[in-house]
mmCIF file of C-alpha atoms and ligand atoms in Angstrom:
data_model
loop_
_atom_site.group_PDB
_atom_site.id
_atom_site.type_symbol
_atom_site.label_atom_id
_atom_site.label_comp_id
_atom_site.label_asym_id
_atom_site.label_seq_id
_atom_site.Cartn_x
_atom_site.Cartn_y
_atom_site.Cartn_z
ATOM 1 C CA MET A 15 41.014 6.285 -57.479
ATOM 2 C CA SER A 16 39.686 3.199 -58.266
ATOM 3 C CA ASP A 17 39.462 1.513 -55.049
ATOM 4 C CA GLN A 18 37.961 5.013 -54.023
ATOM 5 C CA ALA A 19 35.415 5.216 -56.538
ATOM 6 C CA SER A 20 34.696 1.653 -55.819
ATOM 7 C CA CYS A 21 33.978 2.449 -52.291
ATOM 8 C CA ALA A 22 31.761 5.545 -52.949
ATOM 9 C CA ARG A 23 29.456 3.149 -54.997
ATOM 10 C CA ALA A 24 29.280 0.913 -52.529
ATOM 11 C CA GLY A 25 26.130 -0.503 -51.070
ATOM 12 C CA SER A 26 27.924 -1.784 -48.123
ATOM 13 C CA ILE A 27 31.638 -1.895 -46.737
ATOM 14 C CA LEU A 28 33.098 -4.419 -44.979
ATOM 15 C CA THR A 29 36.500 -2.910 -42.969
ATOM 16 C CA ILE A 30 38.824 -5.796 -42.148
ATOM 17 C CA ASP A 31 41.321 -4.502 -39.462
ATOM 18 C CA LEU A 32 44.696 -6.114 -39.871
ATOM 19 C CA ASP A 33 45.958 -4.596 -36.899
ATOM 20 C CA ALA A 34 43.373 -6.098 -34.273
ATOM 21 C CA VAL A 35 44.595 -9.877 -35.727
ATOM 22 C CA ARG A 36 47.515 -9.281 -35.638
ATOM 23 C CA ALA A 37 46.798 -8.223 -31.313
ATOM 24 C CA ASN A 38 44.856 -11.284 -31.417
ATOM 25 C CA TYR A 39 47.372 -13.376 -32.319
ATOM 26 C CA ARG A 40 49.938 -12.120 -30.197
ATOM 27 C CA LEU A 41 47.614 -12.478 -27.543
ATOM 28 C CA LEU A 42 47.358 -16.081 -28.150
ATOM 29 C CA ARG A 43 50.590 -17.034 -28.628
ATOM 30 C CA GLU A 44 51.793 -14.996 -25.150
ATOM 31 C CA ARG A 45 48.975 -17.666 -23.443
ATOM 32 C CA GLY A 46 50.992 -20.324 -25.322
ATOM 33 C CA GLN A 47 53.926 -19.407 -23.946
ATOM 34 C CA ALA A 48 52.700 -18.888 -20.384
ATOM 35 C CA GLY A 49 51.983 -22.248 -19.785
ATOM 36 C CA THR A 50 54.631 -24.798 -19.069
ATOM 37 C CA ALA A 51 54.436 -26.246 -22.525
ATOM 38 C CA GLN A 52 56.327 -23.373 -23.932
ATOM 39 C CA ALA A 53 53.438 -23.874 -27.053
ATOM 40 C CA ALA A 54 54.368 -22.494 -30.622
ATOM 41 C CA CYS A 55 51.077 -20.978 -32.027
ATOM 42 C CA ALA A 56 50.137 -21.650 -35.958
ATOM 43 C CA ALA A 57 47.447 -19.769 -37.693
ATOM 44 C CA VAL A 58 44.239 -21.252 -39.101
ATOM 45 C CA LEU A 59 43.405 -19.485 -42.524
ATOM 46 C CA LYS A 60 40.560 -21.781 -43.797
ATOM 47 C CA ALA A 61 37.624 -20.671 -45.560
ATOM 48 C CA ASP A 62 39.551 -17.320 -46.843
ATOM 49 C CA ALA A 63 40.547 -16.807 -42.782
ATOM 50 C CA TYR A 64 37.050 -16.899 -41.938
ATOM 51 C CA GLY A 65 35.641 -14.529 -44.411
ATOM 52 C CA LEU A 66 38.538 -11.745 -43.797
ATOM 53 C CA GLY A 67 40.832 -12.816 -46.852
ATOM 54 C CA MET A 68 43.520 -14.934 -46.453
ATOM 55 C CA GLY A 69 46.221 -13.475 -48.707
ATOM 56 C CA GLN A 70 45.746 -10.191 -46.466
ATOM 57 C CA VAL A 71 45.533 -12.041 -43.045
ATOM 58 C CA ALA A 72 48.220 -14.084 -43.902
ATOM 59 C CA GLN A 73 50.519 -11.687 -44.639
ATOM 60 C CA ALA A 74 50.015 -9.809 -41.800
ATOM 61 C CA LEU A 75 50.393 -12.729 -39.446
ATOM 62 C CA VAL A 76 53.612 -13.706 -41.488
ATOM 63 C CA ARG A 77 54.540 -9.684 -40.231
ATOM 64 C CA GLU A 78 53.894 -10.580 -36.728
ATOM 65 C CA GLY A 79 56.204 -13.895 -36.911
ATOM 66 C CA CYS A 80 53.653 -16.695 -37.842
ATOM 67 C CA ARG A 81 55.132 -19.451 -39.621
ATOM 68 C CA SER A 82 53.249 -22.228 -39.407
ATOM 69 C CA PHE A 83 49.480 -22.111 -41.161
ATOM 70 C CA PHE A 84 46.829 -24.638 -41.522
ATOM 71 C CA VAL A 85 43.977 -24.663 -44.360
ATOM 72 C CA ALA A 86 41.269 -27.015 -45.040
ATOM 73 C CA HIS A 87 41.733 -27.718 -48.558
ATOM 74 C CA LEU A 88 44.376 -28.361 -50.685
ATOM 75 C CA ASP A 89 43.802 -25.436 -53.179
ATOM 76 C CA GLU A 90 43.269 -23.436 -50.324
ATOM 77 C CA GLY A 91 47.310 -24.453 -49.324
ATOM 78 C CA ILE A 92 48.162 -23.962 -53.385
ATOM 79 C CA ARG A 93 46.682 -20.266 -52.859
ATOM 80 C CA LEU A 94 48.083 -19.656 -49.752
ATOM 81 C CA ARG A 95 51.851 -21.063 -50.774
ATOM 82 C CA ARG A 96 52.177 -18.515 -53.439
ATOM 83 C CA LEU A 97 51.032 -15.637 -50.380
ATOM 84 C CA VAL A 98 53.444 -16.576 -47.520
ATOM 85 C CA PRO A 99 57.271 -16.962 -47.439
ATOM 86 C CA GLU A 100 58.990 -20.174 -48.499
ATOM 87 C CA ASP A 101 59.771 -20.968 -44.401
ATOM 88 C CA CYS A 102 56.382 -20.858 -43.577
ATOM 89 C CA THR A 103 54.495 -24.619 -42.981
ATOM 90 C CA ILE A 104 51.504 -25.081 -44.648
ATOM 91 C CA HIS A 105 49.223 -27.980 -43.396
ATOM 92 C CA VAL A 106 46.622 -28.953 -45.187
ATOM 93 C CA MET A 107 43.627 -30.394 -42.961
ATOM 94 C CA HIS A 108 41.745 -32.348 -45.266
ATOM 95 C CA GLY A 109 44.874 -34.316 -46.553
ATOM 96 C CA ALA A 110 44.794 -34.971 -50.538
ATOM 97 C CA MET A 111 41.730 -36.775 -51.716
ATOM 98 C CA PRO A 112 42.722 -39.921 -53.510
ATOM 99 C CA GLY A 113 44.920 -39.297 -56.285
ATOM 100 C CA ALA A 114 46.234 -35.766 -55.516
ATOM 101 C CA ALA A 115 48.973 -36.775 -53.436
ATOM 102 C CA ARG A 116 51.904 -35.349 -55.789
ATOM 103 C CA ASP A 117 49.838 -32.127 -56.109
ATOM 104 C CA CYS A 118 50.438 -31.630 -52.383
ATOM 105 C CA LEU A 119 53.974 -32.371 -52.740
ATOM 106 C CA ALA A 120 54.471 -30.199 -55.469
ATOM 107 C CA HIS A 121 53.055 -27.123 -53.657
ATOM 108 C CA ASP A 122 55.228 -27.862 -50.722
ATOM 109 C CA LEU A 123 52.275 -28.451 -48.720
ATOM 110 C CA VAL A 124 51.927 -30.858 -45.384
ATOM 111 C CA PRO A 125 49.425 -33.215 -45.790
ATOM 112 C CA VAL A 126 47.235 -33.900 -42.348
ATOM 113 C CA LEU A 127 47.364 -37.595 -42.933
ATOM 114 C CA ASN A 128 43.661 -38.414 -41.661
ATOM 115 C CA ASP A 129 43.146 -42.309 -42.500
ATOM 116 C CA PRO A 130 44.941 -45.509 -43.669
ATOM 117 C CA GLY A 131 44.260 -44.899 -47.490
ATOM 118 C CA GLN A 132 45.870 -41.135 -46.890
ATOM 119 C CA LEU A 133 48.598 -42.579 -45.128
ATOM 120 C CA ALA A 134 49.214 -45.240 -47.885
ATOM 121 C CA GLU A 135 49.010 -42.721 -50.814
ATOM 122 C CA TRP A 136 51.459 -40.757 -49.217
ATOM 123 C CA ARG A 137 54.050 -43.774 -48.756
ATOM 124 C CA ALA A 138 53.603 -44.797 -52.021
ATOM 125 C CA LEU A 139 54.322 -41.529 -53.384
ATOM 126 C CA ALA A 140 57.716 -41.534 -50.873
ATOM 127 C CA ARG A 141 58.823 -45.341 -52.078
ATOM 128 C CA ASP A 142 58.429 -43.890 -55.495
ATOM 129 C CA LEU A 143 60.126 -40.718 -55.103
ATOM 130 C CA GLY A 144 63.060 -42.706 -52.537
ATOM 131 C CA ARG A 145 62.791 -40.466 -50.167
ATOM 132 C CA ALA A 146 60.770 -39.404 -46.725
ATOM 133 C CA LEU A 147 57.438 -37.352 -46.909
ATOM 134 C CA PRO A 148 56.550 -34.482 -44.651
ATOM 135 C CA ALA A 149 53.079 -35.519 -42.940
ATOM 136 C CA ALA A 150 51.185 -34.660 -40.160
ATOM 137 C CA LEU A 151 49.437 -37.253 -38.811
ATOM 138 C CA GLN A 152 45.673 -36.755 -37.198
ATOM 139 C CA VAL A 153 44.497 -38.878 -34.635
ATOM 140 C CA ASP A 154 40.508 -38.779 -33.374
ATOM 141 C CA THR A 155 40.548 -38.901 -29.892
ATOM 142 C CA GLY A 156 36.354 -38.443 -29.332
ATOM 143 C CA MET A 157 35.159 -36.339 -32.246
ATOM 144 C CA SER A 158 34.654 -39.184 -34.826
ATOM 145 C CA ARG A 159 34.710 -36.686 -37.360
ATOM 146 C CA MET A 160 38.786 -36.609 -38.487
ATOM 147 C CA GLY A 161 41.631 -38.399 -38.237
ATOM 148 C CA MET A 162 42.830 -41.963 -37.549
ATOM 149 C CA ALA A 163 40.067 -44.445 -35.422
ATOM 150 C CA PRO A 164 41.827 -46.094 -32.228
ATOM 151 C CA PRO A 165 41.429 -49.503 -33.903
ATOM 152 C CA ASP A 166 42.656 -48.469 -37.349
ATOM 153 C CA LEU A 167 45.713 -46.800 -35.568
ATOM 154 C CA ASP A 168 46.495 -50.047 -33.596
ATOM 155 C CA ARG A 169 45.994 -52.234 -36.525
ATOM 156 C CA LEU A 170 48.298 -50.254 -38.537
ATOM 157 C CA ARG A 171 51.173 -50.384 -35.646
ATOM 158 C CA GLN A 172 51.443 -53.419 -35.530
ATOM 159 C CA ASP A 173 53.608 -53.156 -38.611
ATOM 160 C CA PRO A 174 56.926 -51.789 -37.661
ATOM 161 C CA ASP A 175 57.160 -50.127 -41.132
ATOM 162 C CA TRP A 176 53.881 -48.293 -41.064
ATOM 163 C CA LEU A 177 55.738 -44.826 -41.224
ATOM 164 C CA LYS A 178 58.307 -45.794 -43.193
ATOM 165 C CA GLY A 179 58.740 -42.587 -45.992
ATOM 166 C CA ILE A 180 56.570 -40.703 -43.666
ATOM 167 C CA ASP A 181 58.663 -37.319 -42.242
ATOM 168 C CA LEU A 182 56.402 -37.363 -39.159
ATOM 169 C CA ARG A 183 56.353 -33.652 -38.390
ATOM 170 C CA LEU A 184 53.194 -33.218 -36.015
ATOM 171 C CA VAL A 185 50.690 -35.205 -34.232
ATOM 172 C CA MET A 186 47.361 -33.981 -33.711
ATOM 173 C CA SER A 187 43.993 -34.539 -32.574
ATOM 174 C CA HIS A 188 40.616 -31.763 -32.492
ATOM 175 C CA LEU A 189 38.114 -30.707 -29.616
ATOM 176 C CA ALA A 190 34.377 -31.396 -29.827
ATOM 177 C CA CYS A 191 33.299 -29.394 -27.052
ATOM 178 C CA ALA A 192 36.262 -26.877 -26.610
ATOM 179 C CA ASP A 193 33.932 -23.907 -25.878
ATOM 180 C CA GLU A 194 31.967 -25.727 -22.873
ATOM 181 C CA PRO A 195 34.900 -26.042 -20.648
ATOM 182 C CA ALA A 196 33.222 -27.983 -17.689
ATOM 183 C CA HIS A 197 32.111 -30.757 -20.467
ATOM 184 C CA PRO A 198 33.730 -34.326 -19.271
ATOM 185 C CA LEU A 199 34.855 -34.995 -22.657
ATOM 186 C CA ASN A 200 37.636 -32.337 -22.736
ATOM 187 C CA GLU A 201 39.419 -33.897 -20.508
ATOM 188 C CA HIS A 202 38.940 -37.336 -22.107
ATOM 189 C CA GLN A 203 40.188 -36.183 -25.159
ATOM 190 C CA ARG A 204 43.135 -34.667 -23.567
ATOM 191 C CA GLN A 205 44.023 -37.964 -21.485
ATOM 192 C CA ARG A 206 43.455 -39.854 -24.551
ATOM 193 C CA PHE A 207 45.626 -37.423 -26.880
ATOM 194 C CA GLU A 208 48.313 -38.107 -23.972
ATOM 195 C CA GLU A 209 48.584 -41.501 -24.735
ATOM 196 C CA VAL A 210 48.627 -41.451 -28.693
ATOM 197 C CA ARG A 211 51.334 -38.611 -28.317
ATOM 198 C CA ALA A 212 53.408 -41.142 -26.233
ATOM 199 C CA LEU A 213 53.329 -43.328 -29.095
ATOM 200 C CA PHE A 214 55.484 -40.858 -31.071
ATOM 201 C CA PRO A 215 58.174 -39.203 -29.035
ATOM 202 C CA GLY A 216 59.964 -36.596 -30.036
ATOM 203 C CA VAL A 217 57.155 -35.408 -32.396
ATOM 204 C CA PRO A 218 55.482 -32.415 -31.891
ATOM 205 C CA ALA A 219 51.665 -32.570 -30.860
ATOM 206 C CA SER A 220 48.698 -30.093 -31.581
ATOM 207 C CA LEU A 221 45.275 -30.362 -29.393
ATOM 208 C CA ALA A 222 43.974 -26.874 -28.826
ATOM 209 C CA ASN A 223 41.958 -24.516 -31.062
ATOM 210 C CA SER A 224 40.860 -21.010 -29.964
ATOM 211 C CA SER A 225 38.591 -22.287 -27.327
ATOM 212 C CA GLY A 226 41.469 -25.467 -26.204
ATOM 213 C CA VAL A 227 43.703 -22.169 -25.427
ATOM 214 C CA PHE A 228 41.650 -21.121 -22.704
ATOM 215 C CA LEU A 229 41.059 -24.264 -21.185
ATOM 216 C CA GLY A 230 44.451 -24.472 -19.468
ATOM 217 C CA GLY A 231 48.297 -25.040 -20.504
ATOM 218 C CA ALA A 232 47.585 -28.722 -19.970
ATOM 219 C CA TRP A 233 45.699 -28.732 -23.451
ATOM 220 C CA HIS A 234 48.301 -26.297 -24.802
ATOM 221 C CA PHE A 235 51.439 -29.163 -25.878
ATOM 222 C CA ASP A 236 53.426 -27.910 -28.442
ATOM 223 C CA LEU A 237 51.472 -26.119 -31.055
ATOM 224 C CA LEU A 238 48.392 -23.698 -30.626
ATOM 225 C CA ARG A 239 46.027 -23.709 -33.775
ATOM 226 C CA PRO A 240 43.410 -20.811 -33.169
ATOM 227 C CA GLY A 241 41.023 -20.056 -36.187
ATOM 228 C CA CYS A 242 38.178 -17.781 -34.706
ATOM 229 C CA ALA A 243 39.655 -16.192 -32.108
ATOM 230 C CA LEU A 244 41.922 -14.486 -34.534
ATOM 231 C CA TYR A 245 39.236 -12.874 -35.739
ATOM 232 C CA GLY A 246 37.552 -11.579 -33.017
ATOM 233 C CA ILE A 247 35.190 -14.413 -31.832
ATOM 234 C CA ASN A 248 34.408 -14.914 -28.564
ATOM 235 C CA PRO A 249 36.152 -18.575 -27.905
ATOM 236 C CA GLN A 250 34.938 -18.552 -24.449
ATOM 237 C CA PRO A 251 31.131 -17.926 -24.558
ATOM 238 C CA GLY A 252 29.703 -16.623 -21.516
ATOM 239 C CA HIS A 253 32.803 -14.626 -20.189
ATOM 240 C CA ALA A 254 34.288 -11.419 -21.305
ATOM 241 C CA ASN A 255 35.552 -11.743 -24.977
ATOM 242 C CA PRO A 256 39.913 -10.849 -24.513
ATOM 243 C CA LEU A 257 40.009 -10.407 -27.845
ATOM 244 C CA ALA A 258 39.312 -7.396 -29.939
ATOM 245 C CA GLN A 259 36.696 -7.418 -32.784
ATOM 246 C CA ALA A 260 38.187 -7.511 -36.857
ATOM 247 C CA VAL A 261 35.530 -6.589 -38.675
ATOM 248 C CA SER A 262 33.084 -3.898 -39.320
ATOM 249 C CA LEU A 263 30.128 -3.682 -41.604
ATOM 250 C CA ALA A 264 28.151 -0.640 -42.690
ATOM 251 C CA ALA A 265 25.336 -0.732 -45.376
ATOM 252 C CA ARG A 266 24.376 2.541 -47.095
ATOM 253 C CA VAL A 267 20.828 3.586 -47.143
ATOM 254 C CA VAL A 268 19.232 3.654 -50.284
ATOM 255 C CA GLN A 269 15.622 4.915 -49.863
ATOM 256 C CA LEU A 270 13.649 6.813 -47.128
ATOM 257 C CA ARG A 271 10.048 6.733 -47.006
ATOM 258 C CA THR A 272 7.387 7.398 -44.720
ATOM 259 C CA VAL A 273 4.255 4.644 -43.909
ATOM 260 C CA ALA A 274 1.290 5.213 -42.367
ATOM 261 C CA ALA A 275 -0.439 3.000 -39.742
ATOM 262 C CA GLY A 276 -1.265 -0.021 -41.338
ATOM 263 C CA ASP A 277 0.613 0.081 -44.293
ATOM 264 C CA ILE A 278 3.184 -3.233 -44.813
ATOM 265 C CA VAL A 279 6.413 -3.600 -44.975
ATOM 266 C CA GLY A 280 8.367 -6.090 -46.956
ATOM 267 C CA TYR A 281 7.788 -9.991 -48.113
ATOM 268 C CA GLY A 282 5.206 -11.689 -46.706
ATOM 269 C CA ALA A 283 3.690 -8.969 -45.291
ATOM 270 C CA ARG A 284 5.095 -9.674 -41.832
ATOM 271 C CA TYR A 285 5.751 -6.357 -40.343
ATOM 272 C CA VAL A 286 2.966 -3.938 -40.442
ATOM 273 C CA ALA A 287 3.079 -0.275 -39.262
ATOM 274 C CA PRO A 288 1.495 0.901 -35.486
ATOM 275 C CA GLY A 289 0.998 3.313 -36.325
ATOM 276 C CA GLU A 290 3.119 6.249 -38.907
ATOM 277 C CA ARG A 291 6.709 5.228 -39.544
ATOM 278 C CA ARG A 292 10.070 6.515 -41.278
ATOM 279 C CA ILE A 293 11.252 3.308 -42.765
ATOM 280 C CA ALA A 294 14.697 3.503 -44.644
ATOM 281 C CA THR A 295 15.937 0.589 -46.686
ATOM 282 C CA ILE A 296 19.716 -0.255 -46.642
ATOM 283 C CA ALA A 297 21.626 -2.123 -49.199
ATOM 284 C CA ILE A 298 22.550 -5.425 -47.510
ATOM 285 C CA GLY A 299 20.500 -8.715 -47.560
ATOM 286 C CA TYR A 300 20.646 -12.349 -47.071
ATOM 287 C CA ALA A 301 22.680 -13.088 -50.116
ATOM 288 C CA ASP A 302 25.407 -10.582 -48.539
ATOM 289 C CA GLY A 303 25.342 -12.983 -45.792
ATOM 290 C CA TRP A 304 22.995 -11.037 -43.572
ATOM 291 C CA LEU A 305 20.857 -13.351 -42.823
ATOM 292 C CA ARG A 306 17.027 -13.789 -43.056
ATOM 293 C CA ALA A 307 17.035 -15.748 -39.915
ATOM 294 C CA LEU A 308 17.948 -12.088 -38.811
ATOM 295 C CA THR A 309 14.466 -11.068 -39.610
ATOM 296 C CA GLY A 310 12.579 -9.274 -36.556
ATOM 297 C CA ARG A 311 15.199 -10.121 -34.261
ATOM 298 C CA SER A 312 18.143 -7.679 -35.073
ATOM 299 C CA GLN A 313 18.603 -3.606 -35.833
ATOM 300 C CA ALA A 314 21.486 -1.521 -37.121
ATOM 301 C CA PHE A 315 22.941 1.579 -35.521
ATOM 302 C CA VAL A 316 22.603 5.186 -37.138
ATOM 303 C CA ASP A 317 25.111 7.537 -34.995
ATOM 304 C CA GLY A 318 25.470 4.747 -32.116
ATOM 305 C CA MET A 319 21.386 4.730 -32.254
ATOM 306 C CA ALA A 320 19.593 1.376 -32.389
ATOM 307 C CA VAL A 321 17.195 0.939 -35.381
ATOM 308 C CA PRO A 322 15.462 -2.174 -35.444
ATOM 309 C CA PHE A 323 15.010 -4.462 -38.372
ATOM 310 C CA ALA A 324 11.283 -4.140 -39.824
ATOM 311 C CA GLY A 325 9.955 -6.703 -41.808
ATOM 312 C CA THR A 326 11.487 -9.845 -43.834
ATOM 313 C CA VAL A 327 15.389 -9.437 -44.464
ATOM 314 C CA SER A 328 15.279 -9.737 -48.444
ATOM 315 C CA MET A 329 18.137 -10.895 -50.793
ATOM 316 C CA ASP A 330 19.365 -7.320 -51.552
ATOM 317 C CA SER A 331 17.904 -5.037 -48.703
ATOM 318 C CA ILE A 332 16.620 -4.742 -45.419
ATOM 319 C CA THR A 333 14.174 -2.311 -44.355
ATOM 320 C CA LEU A 334 14.893 -0.346 -41.180
ATOM 321 C CA ASP A 335 12.593 1.402 -38.486
ATOM 322 C CA VAL A 336 14.339 4.839 -38.188
ATOM 323 C CA THR A 337 11.687 6.631 -37.058
ATOM 324 C CA GLY A 338 13.536 7.486 -33.653
ATOM 325 C CA ILE A 339 16.541 9.130 -35.715
ATOM 326 C CA ALA A 340 16.023 13.183 -36.385
ATOM 327 C CA GLU A 341 15.403 13.289 -40.072
ATOM 328 C CA SER A 342 18.232 15.473 -40.645
ATOM 329 C CA ARG A 343 20.417 12.857 -39.198
ATOM 330 C CA ILE A 344 19.840 9.945 -41.956
ATOM 331 C CA ALA A 345 19.691 10.408 -45.733
ATOM 332 C CA PRO A 346 20.103 8.378 -48.799
ATOM 333 C CA GLY A 347 23.405 7.148 -49.139
ATOM 334 C CA GLN A 348 24.335 7.242 -45.455
ATOM 335 C CA ALA A 349 26.031 4.540 -43.877
ATOM 336 C CA VAL A 350 24.577 2.551 -41.002
ATOM 337 C CA ASP A 351 26.334 0.487 -38.693
ATOM 338 C CA LEU A 352 25.858 -3.407 -38.482
ATOM 339 C CA LEU A 353 28.936 -4.512 -37.396
ATOM 340 C CA CYS A 354 30.305 -2.003 -34.560
ATOM 341 C CA PRO A 355 31.486 -1.613 -31.047
ATOM 342 C CA GLN A 356 27.990 -1.934 -29.865
ATOM 343 C CA GLN A 357 27.024 -4.910 -32.167
ATOM 344 C CA THR A 358 29.638 -7.625 -32.221
ATOM 345 C CA VAL A 359 29.873 -10.914 -34.740
ATOM 346 C CA ASP A 360 29.038 -13.311 -31.359
ATOM 347 C CA ASP A 361 25.614 -10.710 -30.763
ATOM 348 C CA VAL A 362 24.514 -11.034 -34.550
ATOM 349 C CA ALA A 363 25.183 -15.034 -34.508
ATOM 350 C CA ALA A 364 23.333 -15.603 -31.381
ATOM 351 C CA GLN A 365 19.929 -13.170 -32.757
ATOM 352 C CA ALA A 366 20.141 -15.277 -35.718
ATOM 353 C CA GLY A 367 20.635 -18.211 -33.433
ATOM 354 C CA THR A 368 23.986 -19.516 -34.894
ATOM 355 C CA ILE A 369 27.782 -19.066 -33.736
ATOM 356 C CA GLY A 370 30.107 -15.927 -35.039
ATOM 357 C CA TYR A 371 32.109 -18.261 -37.018
ATOM 358 C CA GLU A 372 28.794 -18.854 -39.624
ATOM 359 C CA VAL A 373 28.351 -15.214 -39.531
ATOM 360 C CA LEU A 374 31.955 -14.409 -40.310
ATOM 361 C CA THR A 375 32.441 -17.224 -42.904
ATOM 362 C CA ARG A 376 29.139 -16.137 -44.591
ATOM 363 C CA LEU A 377 30.809 -12.252 -45.868
ATOM 364 C CA GLY A 378 29.659 -11.712 -49.036
ATOM 365 C CA PRO A 379 31.790 -11.078 -52.026
ATOM 366 C CA ARG A 380 29.593 -8.239 -53.106
ATOM 367 C CA PHE A 381 31.092 -5.911 -50.151
ATOM 368 C CA HIS A 382 33.699 -2.945 -50.531
ATOM 369 C CA ARG A 383 36.208 -4.651 -48.507
ATOM 370 C CA ARG A 384 38.724 -2.010 -46.862
ATOM 371 C CA TYR A 385 41.490 -3.076 -45.341
ATOM 372 C CA VAL A 386 43.216 -1.154 -41.906
ATOM 373 C CA GLY A 387 46.737 -1.763 -40.415
ATOM 374 C CA GLY A 388 48.578 -4.952 -40.849
HETATM 375 C C1 LIG B 401 38.615 -25.194 -37.601
HETATM 376 C C2 LIG B 401 39.675 -25.849 -37.057
HETATM 377 C C3 LIG B 401 40.542 -25.074 -36.361
HETATM 378 C C4 LIG B 401 40.711 -23.749 -35.350
HETATM 379 O O1 LIG B 401 39.332 -23.604 -34.572
HETATM 380 P P1 LIG B 401 38.880 -22.609 -34.143
HETATM 381 O O2 LIG B 401 37.540 -22.901 -33.446
HETATM 382 O O3 LIG B 401 38.526 -21.518 -35.416
HETATM 383 O O4 LIG B 401 39.448 -21.733 -33.038
HETATM 384 C C5 LIG B 401 41.842 -25.743 -35.482
HETATM 385 N N1 LIG B 401 41.791 -27.322 -36.024
HETATM 386 C C6 LIG B 401 41.048 -28.003 -36.500
HETATM 387 C C7 LIG B 401 41.086 -29.179 -36.969
HETATM 388 C C8 LIG B 401 39.721 -26.982 -37.078
HETATM 389 O O5 LIG B 401 39.126 -27.969 -38.205
#
């Protein structure tokens, strides 16, 4: 009831299709199984599962058989720990901030050790407790963002006890250009990772994000680490997207008006009506993540028909030119579509000059959220 009431009041409605997320997970997992490496498939749930909702997405993936998860922040891991069964492994990609190692352990989270300092803290905790503690090790293979730098790794390895107290569960690295299959860095990083992995016999290895999965079996190793592809973003720009769209978004009409030739619409008077126009104002704006950069470059859909943005995207509203829509077919309260089969997350990202990840992770807290399937 309250959910229905909230939906009836809402200015915009985000629908998250958990069956689509599950289908995307199955497709990625099958990709991993098809390779010679027989890689398992984890799921990256950082940033509230890229804006889709970590709890709902995690539970849908658990039902699909996923048992390995990655988040970025320790607090994301603490939240996720309460949402998934005990036998699930949760990796914290940033590791623990200085002094926070005990929190990581207390919540049964596996830190990704990214530098000698994080390694030293985890070892010290293991020594204090008198037992080995599980961890993943990240090694930088050419992105220079996170993970042990090669000289640090070489130096550390001179001490035969450098991993004392560490129950090493995973060695991982991250690709910088996986969405550009022809980029030479992909092969360079793969070779570098092969060398690194050989230093840790018997320890599972993980290199591929979503796009990495599609580079081919040689990039799969033991564990795939997809994020964006689970949520429907195309991991191979320029190719047909094999993944299902997992979100749709509709915003409702607040007001309709007719403007005359020469009237201005919106901030900065950037739209001047070239003739009589029908303008619909919808209840979504840049505060909801519908980026201001979409001004003059995007559109909505009314019953599948495109209606262009007219005027600057405001904080809470957007004005549309709905002149092409019969008056009987549009009224206040009606929902118009922004993410729909005719316009994907990647389409909107291209209009705004950004990537699908940014569009998804900006999806705002003011939407009424509906979960279907799962
Ligand atoms: C975000 C992230 C992923 C997932 O990347 P996608 O491109 O969304 O599949 C995997 N590994 C690391 C280290 C990440 O930061």
